[in-house]
Amino acid sequence: MIRACIFDLDGVLVDTAHYHFLAWKRLANELGFELTPADNEQLKGVSRMQSLDIVLQLGGITATEHEKEVLANKKNAWFNDFVDRMMPEEIFPGVKQLIRELKAKGVKVGLASSSKNAKTVIQLLGIQNEFDAIVDGTMIVNSKPHPEIFLLTAEKLGIVPEECLVFEDAEAGVEAALAAGMKCVGVGSPLQLNRAHEVVAKTADFKITELAKL
Ligand code: BG6
Ligand code: MG
């Protein structure tokens, strides 16, 4: 029985995944190469520094630790330029309603985002008080696909992993949920997220009646 739903943030509650992509693409372009949407799939759900390592590898670029820090800060500043202009209306349609429905059914609701900007984003969306537990990139050591973030969220929620359902748009996130022993709804393409228990095109397409079937 599912007693808690744990939501990823970027690409599941709001399209900040696109802002991450645009910022990484700008960095790649500045470094002299192109970053495609297909390349970007590898970056989803992964921490900032790990994403940078992947980007540099794609461009065949080596950098010192100091240079990497400068590059990561640049990317984060560009990402935050988008976030600063974000409107509460940018939350994906139907998401607030889904969270409300889950809570009304007595299902606990958690947020598990690898992003160190997660708290700022949920505040801007006005949903910071909707969650029974929040775990972000500042609170974990191992980034997805490691299960740490989901296990910590479940612990904070007081629900065993087997009774948790994760909503994820990233391949790394789906793997992390499975590694945690949780059920997972993929948000996006079934080709990309074929390891999830169920895939929906949009978060709000998930029907609460499915909870009993998972
Ligand atoms: C994840 C995103 O939620 O957070 C990744 O899917 C991003 O694309 C990661 O790299 C870390 O985000 P931030 O905001 O800490 O750089
Ligand atoms: Mg995501």
PDB file of C-alpha atoms and ligand atoms in Angstrom:
ATOM      1  CA  MET A   1       0.000   0.000   0.000  1.00  0.00           C
ATOM      2  CA  ILE A   2       1.321   3.454  -0.912  1.00  0.00           C
ATOM      3  CA  ARG A   3       1.354   5.731   2.143  1.00  0.00           C
ATOM      4  CA  ALA A   4       3.689   8.446   0.848  1.00  0.00           C
ATOM      5  CA  CYS A   5       4.387  10.166  -2.460  1.00  0.00           C
ATOM      6  CA  ILE A   6       7.817  11.701  -2.957  1.00  0.00           C
ATOM      7  CA  PHE A   7       8.190  14.298  -5.698  1.00  0.00           C
ATOM      8  CA  ASP A   8      11.320  15.321  -7.548  1.00  0.00           C
ATOM      9  CA  LEU A   9      11.241  19.059  -8.314  1.00  0.00           C
ATOM     10  CA  ASP A  10      12.975  20.023 -11.570  1.00  0.00           C
ATOM     11  CA  GLY A  11      10.902  18.684 -14.466  1.00  0.00           C
ATOM     12  CA  VAL A  12       8.206  17.160 -12.217  1.00  0.00           C
ATOM     13  CA  LEU A  13       6.617  20.112 -10.408  1.00  0.00           C
ATOM     14  CA  VAL A  14       7.916  22.884 -12.676  1.00  0.00           C
ATOM     15  CA  ASP A  15       9.945  23.176 -15.892  1.00  0.00           C
ATOM     16  CA  THR A  16      13.172  24.306 -14.213  1.00  0.00           C
ATOM     17  CA  ALA A  17      14.776  21.282 -15.924  1.00  0.00           C
ATOM     18  CA  HIS A  18      14.685  23.428 -19.065  1.00  0.00           C
ATOM     19  CA  TYR A  19      16.425  26.291 -17.259  1.00  0.00           C
ATOM     20  CA  HIS A  20      19.162  23.893 -16.128  1.00  0.00           C
ATOM     21  CA  PHE A  21      19.543  22.762 -19.741  1.00  0.00           C
ATOM     22  CA  LEU A  22      19.751  26.315 -21.103  1.00  0.00           C
ATOM     23  CA  ALA A  23      22.395  27.230 -18.521  1.00  0.00           C
ATOM     24  CA  TRP A  24      24.525  24.128 -19.237  1.00  0.00           C
ATOM     25  CA  LYS A  25      24.125  24.712 -22.988  1.00  0.00           C
ATOM     26  CA  ARG A  26      25.347  28.282 -22.589  1.00  0.00           C
ATOM     27  CA  LEU A  27      28.373  27.040 -20.662  1.00  0.00           C
ATOM     28  CA  ALA A  28      29.140  24.403 -23.305  1.00  0.00           C
ATOM     29  CA  ASN A  29      28.805  27.009 -26.066  1.00  0.00           C
ATOM     30  CA  GLU A  30      31.160  29.322 -24.207  1.00  0.00           C
ATOM     31  CA  LEU A  31      33.629  26.439 -23.982  1.00  0.00           C
ATOM     32  CA  GLY A  32      33.285  25.908 -27.741  1.00  0.00           C
ATOM     33  CA  PHE A  33      30.961  22.947 -28.191  1.00  0.00           C
ATOM     34  CA  GLU A  34      27.273  22.079 -28.490  1.00  0.00           C
ATOM     35  CA  LEU A  35      25.138  20.384 -25.831  1.00  0.00           C
ATOM     36  CA  THR A  36      22.106  18.560 -27.242  1.00  0.00           C
ATOM     37  CA  PRO A  37      18.821  17.692 -25.490  1.00  0.00           C
ATOM     38  CA  ALA A  38      19.939  14.035 -25.721  1.00  0.00           C
ATOM     39  CA  ASP A  39      23.196  14.896 -23.872  1.00  0.00           C
ATOM     40  CA  ASN A  40      21.075  16.727 -21.317  1.00  0.00           C
ATOM     41  CA  GLU A  41      19.241  13.527 -20.332  1.00  0.00           C
ATOM     42  CA  GLN A  42      22.482  12.414 -18.648  1.00  0.00           C
ATOM     43  CA  LEU A  43      22.507  15.559 -16.505  1.00  0.00           C
ATOM     44  CA  LYS A  44      18.969  15.283 -15.158  1.00  0.00           C
ATOM     45  CA  GLY A  45      18.768  14.434 -11.468  1.00  0.00           C
ATOM     46  CA  VAL A  46      22.543  14.581 -11.085  1.00  0.00           C
ATOM     47  CA  SER A  47      24.300  17.052  -8.751  1.00  0.00           C
ATOM     48  CA  ARG A  48      25.811  20.297 -10.048  1.00  0.00           C
ATOM     49  CA  MET A  49      29.447  19.171  -9.837  1.00  0.00           C
ATOM     50  CA  GLN A  50      28.732  15.742 -11.307  1.00  0.00           C
ATOM     51  CA  SER A  51      26.773  17.383 -14.124  1.00  0.00           C
ATOM     52  CA  LEU A  52      29.753  19.652 -14.787  1.00  0.00           C
ATOM     53  CA  ASP A  53      32.059  16.626 -14.995  1.00  0.00           C
ATOM     54  CA  ILE A  54      29.724  15.065 -17.585  1.00  0.00           C
ATOM     55  CA  VAL A  55      29.555  18.329 -19.579  1.00  0.00           C
ATOM     56  CA  LEU A  56      33.347  18.695 -19.582  1.00  0.00           C
ATOM     57  CA  GLN A  57      33.738  15.073 -20.628  1.00  0.00           C
ATOM     58  CA  LEU A  58      31.288  15.582 -23.519  1.00  0.00           C
ATOM     59  CA  GLY A  59      33.390  18.544 -24.665  1.00  0.00           C
ATOM     60  CA  GLY A  60      36.668  16.686 -24.156  1.00  0.00           C
ATOM     61  CA  ILE A  61      37.789  19.369 -21.719  1.00  0.00           C
ATOM     62  CA  THR A  62      39.956  18.966 -18.639  1.00  0.00           C
ATOM     63  CA  ALA A  63      39.868  21.521 -15.843  1.00  0.00           C
ATOM     64  CA  THR A  64      41.452  22.029 -12.430  1.00  0.00           C
ATOM     65  CA  GLU A  65      39.300  21.941  -9.293  1.00  0.00           C
ATOM     66  CA  HIS A  66      39.472  25.743  -9.122  1.00  0.00           C
ATOM     67  CA  GLU A  67      38.441  26.131 -12.777  1.00  0.00           C
ATOM     68  CA  LYS A  68      35.565  23.710 -12.185  1.00  0.00           C
ATOM     69  CA  GLU A  69      34.344  25.781  -9.275  1.00  0.00           C
ATOM     70  CA  VAL A  70      34.387  28.936 -11.424  1.00  0.00           C
ATOM     71  CA  LEU A  71      32.470  27.161 -14.222  1.00  0.00           C
ATOM     72  CA  ALA A  72      29.878  25.685 -11.835  1.00  0.00           C
ATOM     73  CA  ASN A  73      29.316  29.104 -10.255  1.00  0.00           C
ATOM     74  CA  LYS A  74      28.827  30.648 -13.691  1.00  0.00           C
ATOM     75  CA  LYS A  75      26.237  28.018 -14.645  1.00  0.00           C
ATOM     76  CA  ASN A  76      24.455  28.462 -11.325  1.00  0.00           C
ATOM     77  CA  ALA A  77      24.302  32.252 -11.779  1.00  0.00           C
ATOM     78  CA  TRP A  78      22.725  31.808 -15.229  1.00  0.00           C
ATOM     79  CA  PHE A  79      20.259  29.275 -13.814  1.00  0.00           C
ATOM     80  CA  ASN A  80      19.341  31.733 -11.073  1.00  0.00           C
ATOM     81  CA  ASP A  81      18.756  34.501 -13.622  1.00  0.00           C
ATOM     82  CA  PHE A  82      15.862  32.349 -14.884  1.00  0.00           C
ATOM     83  CA  VAL A  83      14.684  31.476 -11.381  1.00  0.00           C
ATOM     84  CA  ASP A  84      14.657  35.159 -10.351  1.00  0.00           C
ATOM     85  CA  ARG A  85      12.140  35.843 -13.132  1.00  0.00           C
ATOM     86  CA  MET A  86       9.975  32.830 -12.289  1.00  0.00           C
ATOM     87  CA  MET A  87       6.265  33.283 -11.627  1.00  0.00           C
ATOM     88  CA  PRO A  88       4.189  31.151  -9.215  1.00  0.00           C
ATOM     89  CA  GLU A  89       1.968  30.322 -12.227  1.00  0.00           C
ATOM     90  CA  GLU A  90       4.849  28.343 -13.746  1.00  0.00           C
ATOM     91  CA  ILE A  91       4.025  25.379 -11.516  1.00  0.00           C
ATOM     92  CA  PHE A  92       2.803  22.600 -13.841  1.00  0.00           C
ATOM     93  CA  PRO A  93      -1.010  22.583 -14.221  1.00  0.00           C
ATOM     94  CA  GLY A  94      -2.795  20.214 -11.855  1.00  0.00           C
ATOM     95  CA  VAL A  95       0.181  19.650  -9.550  1.00  0.00           C
ATOM     96  CA  LYS A  96      -1.238  21.570  -6.588  1.00  0.00           C
ATOM     97  CA  GLN A  97      -4.534  19.739  -7.014  1.00  0.00           C
ATOM     98  CA  LEU A  98      -2.762  16.346  -7.069  1.00  0.00           C
ATOM     99  CA  ILE A  99      -0.857  17.178  -3.867  1.00  0.00           C
ATOM    100  CA  ARG A 100      -4.096  18.307  -2.217  1.00  0.00           C
ATOM    101  CA  GLU A 101      -5.910  15.119  -3.277  1.00  0.00           C
ATOM    102  CA  LEU A 102      -3.102  12.950  -1.907  1.00  0.00           C
ATOM    103  CA  LYS A 103      -3.144  14.745   1.423  1.00  0.00           C
ATOM    104  CA  ALA A 104      -6.924  14.471   1.625  1.00  0.00           C
ATOM    105  CA  LYS A 105      -6.497  10.697   1.241  1.00  0.00           C
ATOM    106  CA  GLY A 106      -4.051  10.666   4.151  1.00  0.00           C
ATOM    107  CA  VAL A 107      -1.033  10.082   1.888  1.00  0.00           C
ATOM    108  CA  LYS A 108       2.115  11.881   3.085  1.00  0.00           C
ATOM    109  CA  VAL A 109       3.880  14.134   0.587  1.00  0.00           C
ATOM    110  CA  GLY A 110       7.640  14.651   0.349  1.00  0.00           C
ATOM    111  CA  LEU A 111      10.048  16.570  -1.856  1.00  0.00           C
ATOM    112  CA  ALA A 112      13.393  15.046  -2.872  1.00  0.00           C
ATOM    113  CA  SER A 113      15.473  17.265  -5.153  1.00  0.00           C
ATOM    114  CA  SER A 114      19.210  17.076  -5.880  1.00  0.00           C
ATOM    115  CA  SER A 115      19.151  20.836  -6.370  1.00  0.00           C
ATOM    116  CA  LYS A 116      20.728  23.207  -3.880  1.00  0.00           C
ATOM    117  CA  ASN A 117      18.284  25.808  -5.246  1.00  0.00           C
ATOM    118  CA  ALA A 118      15.211  23.695  -4.430  1.00  0.00           C
ATOM    119  CA  LYS A 119      14.069  25.727  -1.408  1.00  0.00           C
ATOM    120  CA  THR A 120      14.238  28.998  -3.383  1.00  0.00           C
ATOM    121  CA  VAL A 121      12.228  27.461  -6.238  1.00  0.00           C
ATOM    122  CA  ILE A 122       9.443  26.052  -4.045  1.00  0.00           C
ATOM    123  CA  GLN A 123       9.225  29.345  -2.187  1.00  0.00           C
ATOM    124  CA  LEU A 124       8.812  31.212  -5.464  1.00  0.00           C
ATOM    125  CA  LEU A 125       6.087  28.754  -6.437  1.00  0.00           C
ATOM    126  CA  GLY A 126       4.431  29.244  -3.040  1.00  0.00           C
ATOM    127  CA  ILE A 127       4.365  25.515  -2.238  1.00  0.00           C
ATOM    128  CA  GLN A 128       6.993  25.416   0.521  1.00  0.00           C
ATOM    129  CA  ASN A 129       4.402  24.538   3.151  1.00  0.00           C
ATOM    130  CA  GLU A 130       2.778  21.717   1.172  1.00  0.00           C
ATOM    131  CA  PHE A 131       5.355  19.052   2.063  1.00  0.00           C
ATOM    132  CA  ASP A 132       5.590  16.819   5.125  1.00  0.00           C
ATOM    133  CA  ALA A 133       9.334  16.469   4.479  1.00  0.00           C
ATOM    134  CA  ILE A 134      11.840  18.198   2.223  1.00  0.00           C
ATOM    135  CA  VAL A 135      15.284  16.906   1.268  1.00  0.00           C
ATOM    136  CA  ASP A 136      17.464  18.916  -1.133  1.00  0.00           C
ATOM    137  CA  GLY A 137      20.980  18.887  -2.554  1.00  0.00           C
ATOM    138  CA  THR A 138      22.425  20.565   0.540  1.00  0.00           C
ATOM    139  CA  MET A 139      21.414  17.613   2.726  1.00  0.00           C
ATOM    140  CA  ILE A 140      22.884  14.644   0.875  1.00  0.00           C
ATOM    141  CA  VAL A 141      26.322  13.274   0.044  1.00  0.00           C
ATOM    142  CA  ASN A 142      25.443  10.933  -2.818  1.00  0.00           C
ATOM    143  CA  SER A 143      23.507  12.194  -5.788  1.00  0.00           C
ATOM    144  CA  LYS A 144      20.885  10.166  -7.714  1.00  0.00           C
ATOM    145  CA  PRO A 145      21.094   7.307  -8.933  1.00  0.00           C
ATOM    146  CA  HIS A 146      22.224   6.616  -5.357  1.00  0.00           C
ATOM    147  CA  PRO A 147      19.085   5.992  -3.236  1.00  0.00           C
ATOM    148  CA  GLU A 148      20.248   8.239  -0.334  1.00  0.00           C
ATOM    149  CA  ILE A 149      17.924  11.171  -1.073  1.00  0.00           C
ATOM    150  CA  PHE A 150      14.793   9.001  -1.222  1.00  0.00           C
ATOM    151  CA  LEU A 151      15.724   6.919   1.831  1.00  0.00           C
ATOM    152  CA  LEU A 152      16.306  10.099   3.842  1.00  0.00           C
ATOM    153  CA  THR A 153      12.975  11.567   2.694  1.00  0.00           C
ATOM    154  CA  ALA A 154      11.148   8.340   3.647  1.00  0.00           C
ATOM    155  CA  GLU A 155      12.829   8.377   7.046  1.00  0.00           C
ATOM    156  CA  LYS A 156      11.745  11.984   7.619  1.00  0.00           C
ATOM    157  CA  LEU A 157       8.203  11.063   6.534  1.00  0.00           C
ATOM    158  CA  GLY A 158       8.223   8.042   8.856  1.00  0.00           C
ATOM    159  CA  ILE A 159       7.134   5.705   6.055  1.00  0.00           C
ATOM    160  CA  VAL A 160       9.009   2.537   5.004  1.00  0.00           C
ATOM    161  CA  PRO A 161      10.477   2.640   1.444  1.00  0.00           C
ATOM    162  CA  GLU A 162       8.159  -0.136   0.191  1.00  0.00           C
ATOM    163  CA  GLU A 163       5.185   2.140   0.888  1.00  0.00           C
ATOM    164  CA  CYS A 164       6.626   5.128  -0.973  1.00  0.00           C
ATOM    165  CA  LEU A 165       5.903   6.184  -4.546  1.00  0.00           C
ATOM    166  CA  VAL A 166       8.399   8.463  -6.300  1.00  0.00           C
ATOM    167  CA  PHE A 167       7.618  10.860  -9.184  1.00  0.00           C
ATOM    168  CA  GLU A 168      10.698  11.339 -11.394  1.00  0.00           C
ATOM    169  CA  ASP A 169      11.586  12.773 -14.812  1.00  0.00           C
ATOM    170  CA  ALA A 170      15.232  11.642 -14.761  1.00  0.00           C
ATOM    171  CA  GLU A 171      16.665   8.223 -15.583  1.00  0.00           C
ATOM    172  CA  ALA A 172      19.045   8.658 -12.639  1.00  0.00           C
ATOM    173  CA  GLY A 173      16.040   9.442 -10.442  1.00  0.00           C
ATOM    174  CA  VAL A 174      14.106   6.356 -11.517  1.00  0.00           C
ATOM    175  CA  GLU A 175      17.174   4.215 -10.746  1.00  0.00           C
ATOM    176  CA  ALA A 176      17.535   5.885  -7.348  1.00  0.00           C
ATOM    177  CA  ALA A 177      13.882   5.187  -6.495  1.00  0.00           C
ATOM    178  CA  LEU A 178      14.204   1.530  -7.531  1.00  0.00           C
ATOM    179  CA  ALA A 179      17.473   1.186  -5.590  1.00  0.00           C
ATOM    180  CA  ALA A 180      15.633   2.552  -2.544  1.00  0.00           C
ATOM    181  CA  GLY A 181      13.031  -0.210  -2.924  1.00  0.00           C
ATOM    182  CA  MET A 182      10.279   2.247  -3.842  1.00  0.00           C
ATOM    183  CA  LYS A 183       7.663   2.323  -6.572  1.00  0.00           C
ATOM    184  CA  CYS A 184       8.221   4.908  -9.288  1.00  0.00           C
ATOM    185  CA  VAL A 185       6.107   6.901 -11.717  1.00  0.00           C
ATOM    186  CA  GLY A 186       8.190   8.259 -14.578  1.00  0.00           C
ATOM    187  CA  VAL A 187       7.211  11.696 -15.874  1.00  0.00           C
ATOM    188  CA  GLY A 188       8.102  12.046 -19.547  1.00  0.00           C
ATOM    189  CA  SER A 189       8.898   9.571 -22.291  1.00  0.00           C
ATOM    190  CA  PRO A 190       8.304   5.814 -21.798  1.00  0.00           C
ATOM    191  CA  LEU A 191      11.375   5.168 -23.991  1.00  0.00           C
ATOM    192  CA  GLN A 192      13.624   7.044 -21.578  1.00  0.00           C
ATOM    193  CA  LEU A 193      11.928   5.996 -18.356  1.00  0.00           C
ATOM    194  CA  ASN A 194      11.062   2.377 -19.191  1.00  0.00           C
ATOM    195  CA  ARG A 195      12.343   1.122 -15.832  1.00  0.00           C
ATOM    196  CA  ALA A 196       9.597   3.003 -13.942  1.00  0.00           C
ATOM    197  CA  HIS A 197       6.477   1.102 -12.801  1.00  0.00           C
ATOM    198  CA  GLU A 198       4.275   3.492 -14.747  1.00  0.00           C
ATOM    199  CA  VAL A 199       4.987   6.434 -17.053  1.00  0.00           C
ATOM    200  CA  VAL A 200       2.830   9.536 -17.492  1.00  0.00           C
ATOM    201  CA  ALA A 201       3.452  12.375 -19.948  1.00  0.00           C
ATOM    202  CA  LYS A 202       2.708  15.000 -17.300  1.00  0.00           C
ATOM    203  CA  THR A 203       2.701  14.796 -13.492  1.00  0.00           C
ATOM    204  CA  ALA A 204      -0.990  15.708 -13.229  1.00  0.00           C
ATOM    205  CA  ASP A 205      -1.899  12.844 -15.608  1.00  0.00           C
ATOM    206  CA  PHE A 206      -1.355  10.486 -12.691  1.00  0.00           C
ATOM    207  CA  LYS A 207      -4.684   9.271 -11.391  1.00  0.00           C
ATOM    208  CA  ILE A 208      -4.930   8.833  -7.657  1.00  0.00           C
ATOM    209  CA  THR A 209      -6.928   5.632  -8.223  1.00  0.00           C
ATOM    210  CA  GLU A 210      -3.660   4.096  -9.546  1.00  0.00           C
ATOM    211  CA  LEU A 211      -2.222   4.153  -6.017  1.00  0.00           C
ATOM    212  CA  ALA A 212      -4.064   0.969  -5.119  1.00  0.00           C
ATOM    213  CA  LYS A 213      -2.707  -0.831  -8.216  1.00  0.00           C
ATOM    214  CA  LEU A 214       0.966  -0.077  -7.714  1.00  0.00           C
TER     215      LEU A 214
HETATM  216  C1  BG6 B   1      18.471  18.370 -10.203  1.00  0.00           C
HETATM  217  C2  BG6 B   1      18.439  18.651 -11.678  1.00  0.00           C
HETATM  218  O1  BG6 B   1      17.177  18.473  -9.685  1.00  0.00           O
HETATM  219  O2  BG6 B   1      19.332  19.275  -9.520  1.00  0.00           O
HETATM  220  C3  BG6 B   1      19.848  18.675 -12.236  1.00  0.00           C
HETATM  221  O3  BG6 B   1      17.698  17.648 -12.325  1.00  0.00           O
HETATM  222  C4  BG6 B   1      20.709  19.660 -11.446  1.00  0.00           C
HETATM  223  O4  BG6 B   1      19.787  19.050 -13.589  1.00  0.00           O
HETATM  224  C5  BG6 B   1      20.672  19.271  -9.972  1.00  0.00           C
HETATM  225  O5  BG6 B   1      22.046  19.627 -11.904  1.00  0.00           O
HETATM  226  C6  BG6 B   1      21.512  20.197  -9.101  1.00  0.00           C
HETATM  227  O6  BG6 B   1      20.953  21.477  -9.136  1.00  0.00           O
HETATM  228  P1  BG6 B   1      21.610  22.782  -8.524  1.00  0.00           P
HETATM  229  O7  BG6 B   1      20.480  23.780  -8.529  1.00  0.00           O
HETATM  230  O8  BG6 B   1      22.079  22.449  -7.139  1.00  0.00           O
HETATM  231  O9  BG6 B   1      22.735  23.168  -9.410  1.00  0.00           O
HETATM  232 MG    MG B   2      14.032  16.193 -12.233  1.00  0.00          MG
END
